[in-house]
């Protein structure tokens, strides 16, 4: 069987690409249903884009690479598509847009779009082998227990990254890219909780507060959540994408207030108040109990010298922690790194080394922050490849 285009992966990027690649396009996935990560994303409501998405919200060895695709298919383009399908949505926080009802609406929308464009979708289909032919590719598949071979002019790698293997994530895109001579950068888990093997936060499990998490490179002000195994919550997930093993992280537990000034003022007004009681006005009580033991916080406000208060504030506003590691690909929302962008055209997502080969979505070394940015990259890169293929 001959097809102009075969897209491997019916996820966010693959379906978007198919919706624009024109007819004679076949999308292949080994899963039972398309867009499984879309379905579970955003707690089942899919944080499908971000009002403020821009190139600065992406991590890549080449930070300029994502600019072209993001500017040619913006958050506003995706919002129009969603509106056109009558899907109700709302902004939750920080420009993050979610479906009012269910992420399944986004999956249904993409399937409808690709069908309308004339593309075929084969699910529960195994990719057995892919070979280069001249020109094009030969893709050996197993469908309903039977071998099927497709030859095609264009092959799009859209099988995503390594995160959550339980959901069917594989390294297929990286393997095929390497097979066809493209470089793949080192990969690691991103948007992932930190672990502490000493279990030191067990007693705090479930405690959450707004915090500023930073390292040498960057800083994020969002919620911090203590867990049985370590630290999670948006600020932690964001920082994890910039973290390397063996590096300390810095936690500011009171980023929004001038704690030192407040404590000094309260010492004047409420000198007989316990220091821990005063801290509990600004921090969760369980955390104050924990810190009291960890940092030896005791005594009345009136007993504290300026120096002691300053030292305490420094500890609370620059608490340095050394994570043992992360939860890894088992729970990571994304994979950092991937197919080297130097190998791809930023306009078409096509390879110059291997004409007809395209790579899109998470498989490429472009990773977004938490907050709808990763889907926006999937839509934009899928659109870039799809429109380039349609025009070819
Ligand atoms: C729990 C969770 C929640 C998330 N929430 C959000 C969110 O709210 N907002 C956001 O922007 N991002 C979110 N993300 C990230 C987002 O899901 C991904 O960045 C995005 O799905 C990447 O799109 P993709 O098309 O490149 O890959 P995917 O969506 O992962 O699609 C890849 C497809 O390829 C298929 N596949 C893989 N290997 C093979 C193979 N060997 N053979 C055949 N098919 C194969 C898979 O079955 C899958 O259908 C979340 C991720 C997770 C894990």
PDB file of C-alpha atoms and ligand atoms in Angstrom, residues 7-16 28-50 58 96-98 122-128 141 157-164 167-173 175-176 191 329-335 360-364 366-379 381, ligand 1:
ATOM      1  CA  UNK A   7       2.586   9.764  10.830  1.00  0.00           C
ATOM      2  CA  UNK A   8       3.841   7.586  13.672  1.00  0.00           C
ATOM      3  CA  UNK A   9       1.938   8.537  16.850  1.00  0.00           C
ATOM      4  CA  UNK A  10      -1.681   9.653  17.253  1.00  0.00           C
ATOM      5  CA  UNK A  11      -0.944  12.014  20.109  1.00  0.00           C
ATOM      6  CA  UNK A  12      -1.298  15.781  20.258  1.00  0.00           C
ATOM      7  CA  UNK A  13       1.322  16.580  17.618  1.00  0.00           C
ATOM      8  CA  UNK A  14       0.588  13.663  15.280  1.00  0.00           C
ATOM      9  CA  UNK A  15      -3.148  14.381  15.078  1.00  0.00           C
ATOM     10  CA  UNK A  16      -2.563  18.110  14.576  1.00  0.00           C
ATOM     11  CA  UNK A  28      -0.477   4.950  13.237  1.00  0.00           C
ATOM     12  CA  UNK A  29      -0.529   4.291  16.974  1.00  0.00           C
ATOM     13  CA  UNK A  30      -0.018   1.188  19.076  1.00  0.00           C
ATOM     14  CA  UNK A  31      -2.507   2.372  21.709  1.00  0.00           C
ATOM     15  CA  UNK A  32      -6.200   1.442  21.839  1.00  0.00           C
ATOM     16  CA  UNK A  33      -7.282   5.083  21.722  1.00  0.00           C
ATOM     17  CA  UNK A  34      -5.711   8.213  20.276  1.00  0.00           C
ATOM     18  CA  UNK A  35      -4.477  11.086  22.433  1.00  0.00           C
ATOM     19  CA  UNK A  36      -4.261   9.213  25.730  1.00  0.00           C
ATOM     20  CA  UNK A  37      -2.025  11.866  27.297  1.00  0.00           C
ATOM     21  CA  UNK A  38      -4.460  14.562  26.257  1.00  0.00           C
ATOM     22  CA  UNK A  39      -7.253  12.586  27.931  1.00  0.00           C
ATOM     23  CA  UNK A  40      -5.504  12.396  31.308  1.00  0.00           C
ATOM     24  CA  UNK A  41      -3.885  15.826  31.149  1.00  0.00           C
ATOM     25  CA  UNK A  42      -4.809  18.700  33.411  1.00  0.00           C
ATOM     26  CA  UNK A  43      -6.625  16.378  35.823  1.00  0.00           C
ATOM     27  CA  UNK A  44      -8.923  15.256  32.963  1.00  0.00           C
ATOM     28  CA  UNK A  45      -9.642  18.804  31.786  1.00  0.00           C
ATOM     29  CA  UNK A  46      -6.549  19.315  29.564  1.00  0.00           C
ATOM     30  CA  UNK A  47      -4.583  22.514  30.014  1.00  0.00           C
ATOM     31  CA  UNK A  48      -4.555  22.881  26.243  1.00  0.00           C
ATOM     32  CA  UNK A  49      -2.623  26.131  25.875  1.00  0.00           C
ATOM     33  CA  UNK A  50      -1.402  29.212  27.706  1.00  0.00           C
ATOM     34  CA  UNK A  58      10.686  26.496  26.404  1.00  0.00           C
ATOM     35  CA  UNK A  96      -3.554  28.389  31.763  1.00  0.00           C
ATOM     36  CA  UNK A  97      -6.617  27.409  29.701  1.00  0.00           C
ATOM     37  CA  UNK A  98      -8.618  24.297  30.581  1.00  0.00           C
ATOM     38  CA  UNK A 122      -4.955   3.003  12.547  1.00  0.00           C
ATOM     39  CA  UNK A 123      -4.885   2.158  16.233  1.00  0.00           C
ATOM     40  CA  UNK A 124      -3.494  -0.950  17.964  1.00  0.00           C
ATOM     41  CA  UNK A 125      -0.940  -1.153  15.165  1.00  0.00           C
ATOM     42  CA  UNK A 126       2.641  -2.160  15.901  1.00  0.00           C
ATOM     43  CA  UNK A 127       5.556  -0.572  14.086  1.00  0.00           C
ATOM     44  CA  UNK A 128       7.824  -3.543  13.279  1.00  0.00           C
ATOM     45  CA  UNK A 141       3.437  -2.864  10.555  1.00  0.00           C
ATOM     46  CA  UNK A 157       8.015  10.980  13.923  1.00  0.00           C
ATOM     47  CA  UNK A 158       5.354  11.960  16.469  1.00  0.00           C
ATOM     48  CA  UNK A 159       5.616   9.216  19.090  1.00  0.00           C
ATOM     49  CA  UNK A 160       6.504  11.622  21.893  1.00  0.00           C
ATOM     50  CA  UNK A 161       9.061  11.188  24.665  1.00  0.00           C
ATOM     51  CA  UNK A 162       9.815   8.569  27.294  1.00  0.00           C
ATOM     52  CA  UNK A 163       7.584   9.870  30.072  1.00  0.00           C
ATOM     53  CA  UNK A 164       5.066   7.453  31.566  1.00  0.00           C
ATOM     54  CA  UNK A 167       0.814   4.815  29.076  1.00  0.00           C
ATOM     55  CA  UNK A 168       2.655   3.474  26.042  1.00  0.00           C
ATOM     56  CA  UNK A 169       5.573   5.916  25.829  1.00  0.00           C
ATOM     57  CA  UNK A 170       8.530   4.433  23.937  1.00  0.00           C
ATOM     58  CA  UNK A 171      11.796   5.728  22.555  1.00  0.00           C
ATOM     59  CA  UNK A 172      10.724   4.876  18.977  1.00  0.00           C
ATOM     60  CA  UNK A 173      11.116   8.424  17.620  1.00  0.00           C
ATOM     61  CA  UNK A 175      15.602   5.192  17.633  1.00  0.00           C
ATOM     62  CA  UNK A 176      14.288   5.970  14.159  1.00  0.00           C
ATOM     63  CA  UNK A 191       8.184  18.320  35.225  1.00  0.00           C
ATOM     64  CA  UNK A 329      10.008   8.860  33.716  1.00  0.00           C
ATOM     65  CA  UNK A 330       7.481   6.865  35.763  1.00  0.00           C
ATOM     66  CA  UNK A 331       5.617  10.061  36.675  1.00  0.00           C
ATOM     67  CA  UNK A 332       7.370  12.811  34.670  1.00  0.00           C
ATOM     68  CA  UNK A 333       5.042  14.922  32.548  1.00  0.00           C
ATOM     69  CA  UNK A 334       7.682  15.442  29.886  1.00  0.00           C
ATOM     70  CA  UNK A 335      11.062  14.379  28.553  1.00  0.00           C
ATOM     71  CA  UNK A 360       7.346  16.979  15.870  1.00  0.00           C
ATOM     72  CA  UNK A 361       6.060  17.358  19.425  1.00  0.00           C
ATOM     73  CA  UNK A 362       7.807  16.061  22.505  1.00  0.00           C
ATOM     74  CA  UNK A 363      10.165  13.831  20.473  1.00  0.00           C
ATOM     75  CA  UNK A 364      12.053  17.001  19.504  1.00  0.00           C
ATOM     76  CA  UNK A 366      11.922  21.455  22.800  1.00  0.00           C
ATOM     77  CA  UNK A 367      10.262  21.194  26.212  1.00  0.00           C
ATOM     78  CA  UNK A 368       7.747  23.597  27.652  1.00  0.00           C
ATOM     79  CA  UNK A 369       7.078  24.740  31.169  1.00  0.00           C
ATOM     80  CA  UNK A 370       4.124  23.434  33.113  1.00  0.00           C
ATOM     81  CA  UNK A 371       0.940  25.278  32.157  1.00  0.00           C
ATOM     82  CA  UNK A 372      -0.234  24.335  28.662  1.00  0.00           C
ATOM     83  CA  UNK A 373       3.061  25.131  26.947  1.00  0.00           C
ATOM     84  CA  UNK A 374       3.810  21.549  25.941  1.00  0.00           C
ATOM     85  CA  UNK A 375       0.547  21.141  24.111  1.00  0.00           C
ATOM     86  CA  UNK A 376       1.070  24.497  22.414  1.00  0.00           C
ATOM     87  CA  UNK A 377       4.402  23.167  21.104  1.00  0.00           C
ATOM     88  CA  UNK A 378       2.679  19.965  19.928  1.00  0.00           C
ATOM     89  CA  UNK A 379       0.025  21.989  18.051  1.00  0.00           C
ATOM     90  CA  UNK A 381       5.133  21.874  15.472  1.00  0.00           C
TER      91      UNK A 381
HETATM   92  C1  LIG B   1       0.094  13.176  33.303  1.00  0.00           C
HETATM   93  C2  LIG B   1       0.418  14.212  32.266  1.00  0.00           C
HETATM   94  C3  LIG B   1      -0.284  15.394  32.242  1.00  0.00           C
HETATM   95  C4  LIG B   1       0.036  16.379  31.304  1.00  0.00           C
HETATM   96  N1  LIG B   1      -0.679  17.537  31.290  1.00  0.00           N
HETATM   97  C5  LIG B   1      -0.398  18.489  30.384  1.00  0.00           C
HETATM   98  C6  LIG B   1      -1.189  19.669  30.300  1.00  0.00           C
HETATM   99  O1  LIG B   1      -2.220  19.802  30.988  1.00  0.00           O
HETATM  100  N2  LIG B   1      -0.797  20.623  29.399  1.00  0.00           N
HETATM  101  C7  LIG B   1       0.286  20.466  28.576  1.00  0.00           C
HETATM  102  O2  LIG B   1       0.583  21.366  27.790  1.00  0.00           O
HETATM  103  N3  LIG B   1       1.011  19.336  28.598  1.00  0.00           N
HETATM  104  C8  LIG B   1       0.693  18.354  29.474  1.00  0.00           C
HETATM  105  N4  LIG B   1       1.428  17.196  29.483  1.00  0.00           N
HETATM  106  C9  LIG B   1       2.491  17.022  28.470  1.00  0.00           C
HETATM  107  C10 LIG B   1       1.823  16.620  27.131  1.00  0.00           C
HETATM  108  O3  LIG B   1       0.944  15.543  27.356  1.00  0.00           O
HETATM  109  C11 LIG B   1       2.875  16.206  26.105  1.00  0.00           C
HETATM  110  O4  LIG B   1       3.879  17.175  26.010  1.00  0.00           O
HETATM  111  C12 LIG B   1       2.202  16.032  24.736  1.00  0.00           C
HETATM  112  O5  LIG B   1       1.225  15.019  24.817  1.00  0.00           O
HETATM  113  C13 LIG B   1       3.238  15.668  23.690  1.00  0.00           C
HETATM  114  O6  LIG B   1       2.562  15.426  22.484  1.00  0.00           O
HETATM  115  P1  LIG B   1       3.157  14.395  21.421  1.00  0.00           P
HETATM  116  O7  LIG B   1       2.114  14.255  20.375  1.00  0.00           O
HETATM  117  O8  LIG B   1       4.519  14.779  21.053  1.00  0.00           O
HETATM  118  O9  LIG B   1       3.297  13.022  22.233  1.00  0.00           O
HETATM  119  P2  LIG B   1       2.145  12.140  22.893  1.00  0.00           P
HETATM  120  O10 LIG B   1       0.934  12.949  23.158  1.00  0.00           O
HETATM  121  O11 LIG B   1       2.802  11.416  24.004  1.00  0.00           O
HETATM  122  O12 LIG B   1       1.754  11.101  21.743  1.00  0.00           O
HETATM  123  C14 LIG B   1       2.609  10.106  21.302  1.00  0.00           C
HETATM  124  C15 LIG B   1       1.780   8.984  20.716  1.00  0.00           C
HETATM  125  O13 LIG B   1       2.666   8.036  20.160  1.00  0.00           O
HETATM  126  C16 LIG B   1       2.246   6.733  20.514  1.00  0.00           C
HETATM  127  N5  LIG B   1       3.416   5.846  20.513  1.00  0.00           N
HETATM  128  C17 LIG B   1       4.484   5.897  21.344  1.00  0.00           C
HETATM  129  N6  LIG B   1       5.357   4.928  21.023  1.00  0.00           N
HETATM  130  C18 LIG B   1       4.814   4.247  19.980  1.00  0.00           C
HETATM  131  C19 LIG B   1       5.224   3.124  19.228  1.00  0.00           C
HETATM  132  N7  LIG B   1       6.388   2.505  19.492  1.00  0.00           N
HETATM  133  N8  LIG B   1       4.433   2.693  18.223  1.00  0.00           N
HETATM  134  C20 LIG B   1       3.257   3.308  17.951  1.00  0.00           C
HETATM  135  N9  LIG B   1       2.805   4.375  18.643  1.00  0.00           N
HETATM  136  C21 LIG B   1       3.579   4.844  19.643  1.00  0.00           C
HETATM  137  C22 LIG B   1       1.604   6.886  21.878  1.00  0.00           C
HETATM  138  O14 LIG B   1       0.688   5.857  22.133  1.00  0.00           O
HETATM  139  C23 LIG B   1       0.950   8.261  21.762  1.00  0.00           C
HETATM  140  O15 LIG B   1      -0.389   8.165  21.319  1.00  0.00           O
HETATM  141  C24 LIG B   1       1.102  16.178  30.388  1.00  0.00           C
HETATM  142  C25 LIG B   1       1.797  14.976  30.409  1.00  0.00           C
HETATM  143  C26 LIG B   1       1.453  13.992  31.321  1.00  0.00           C
HETATM  144  C27 LIG B   1       2.220  12.695  31.304  1.00  0.00           C
END
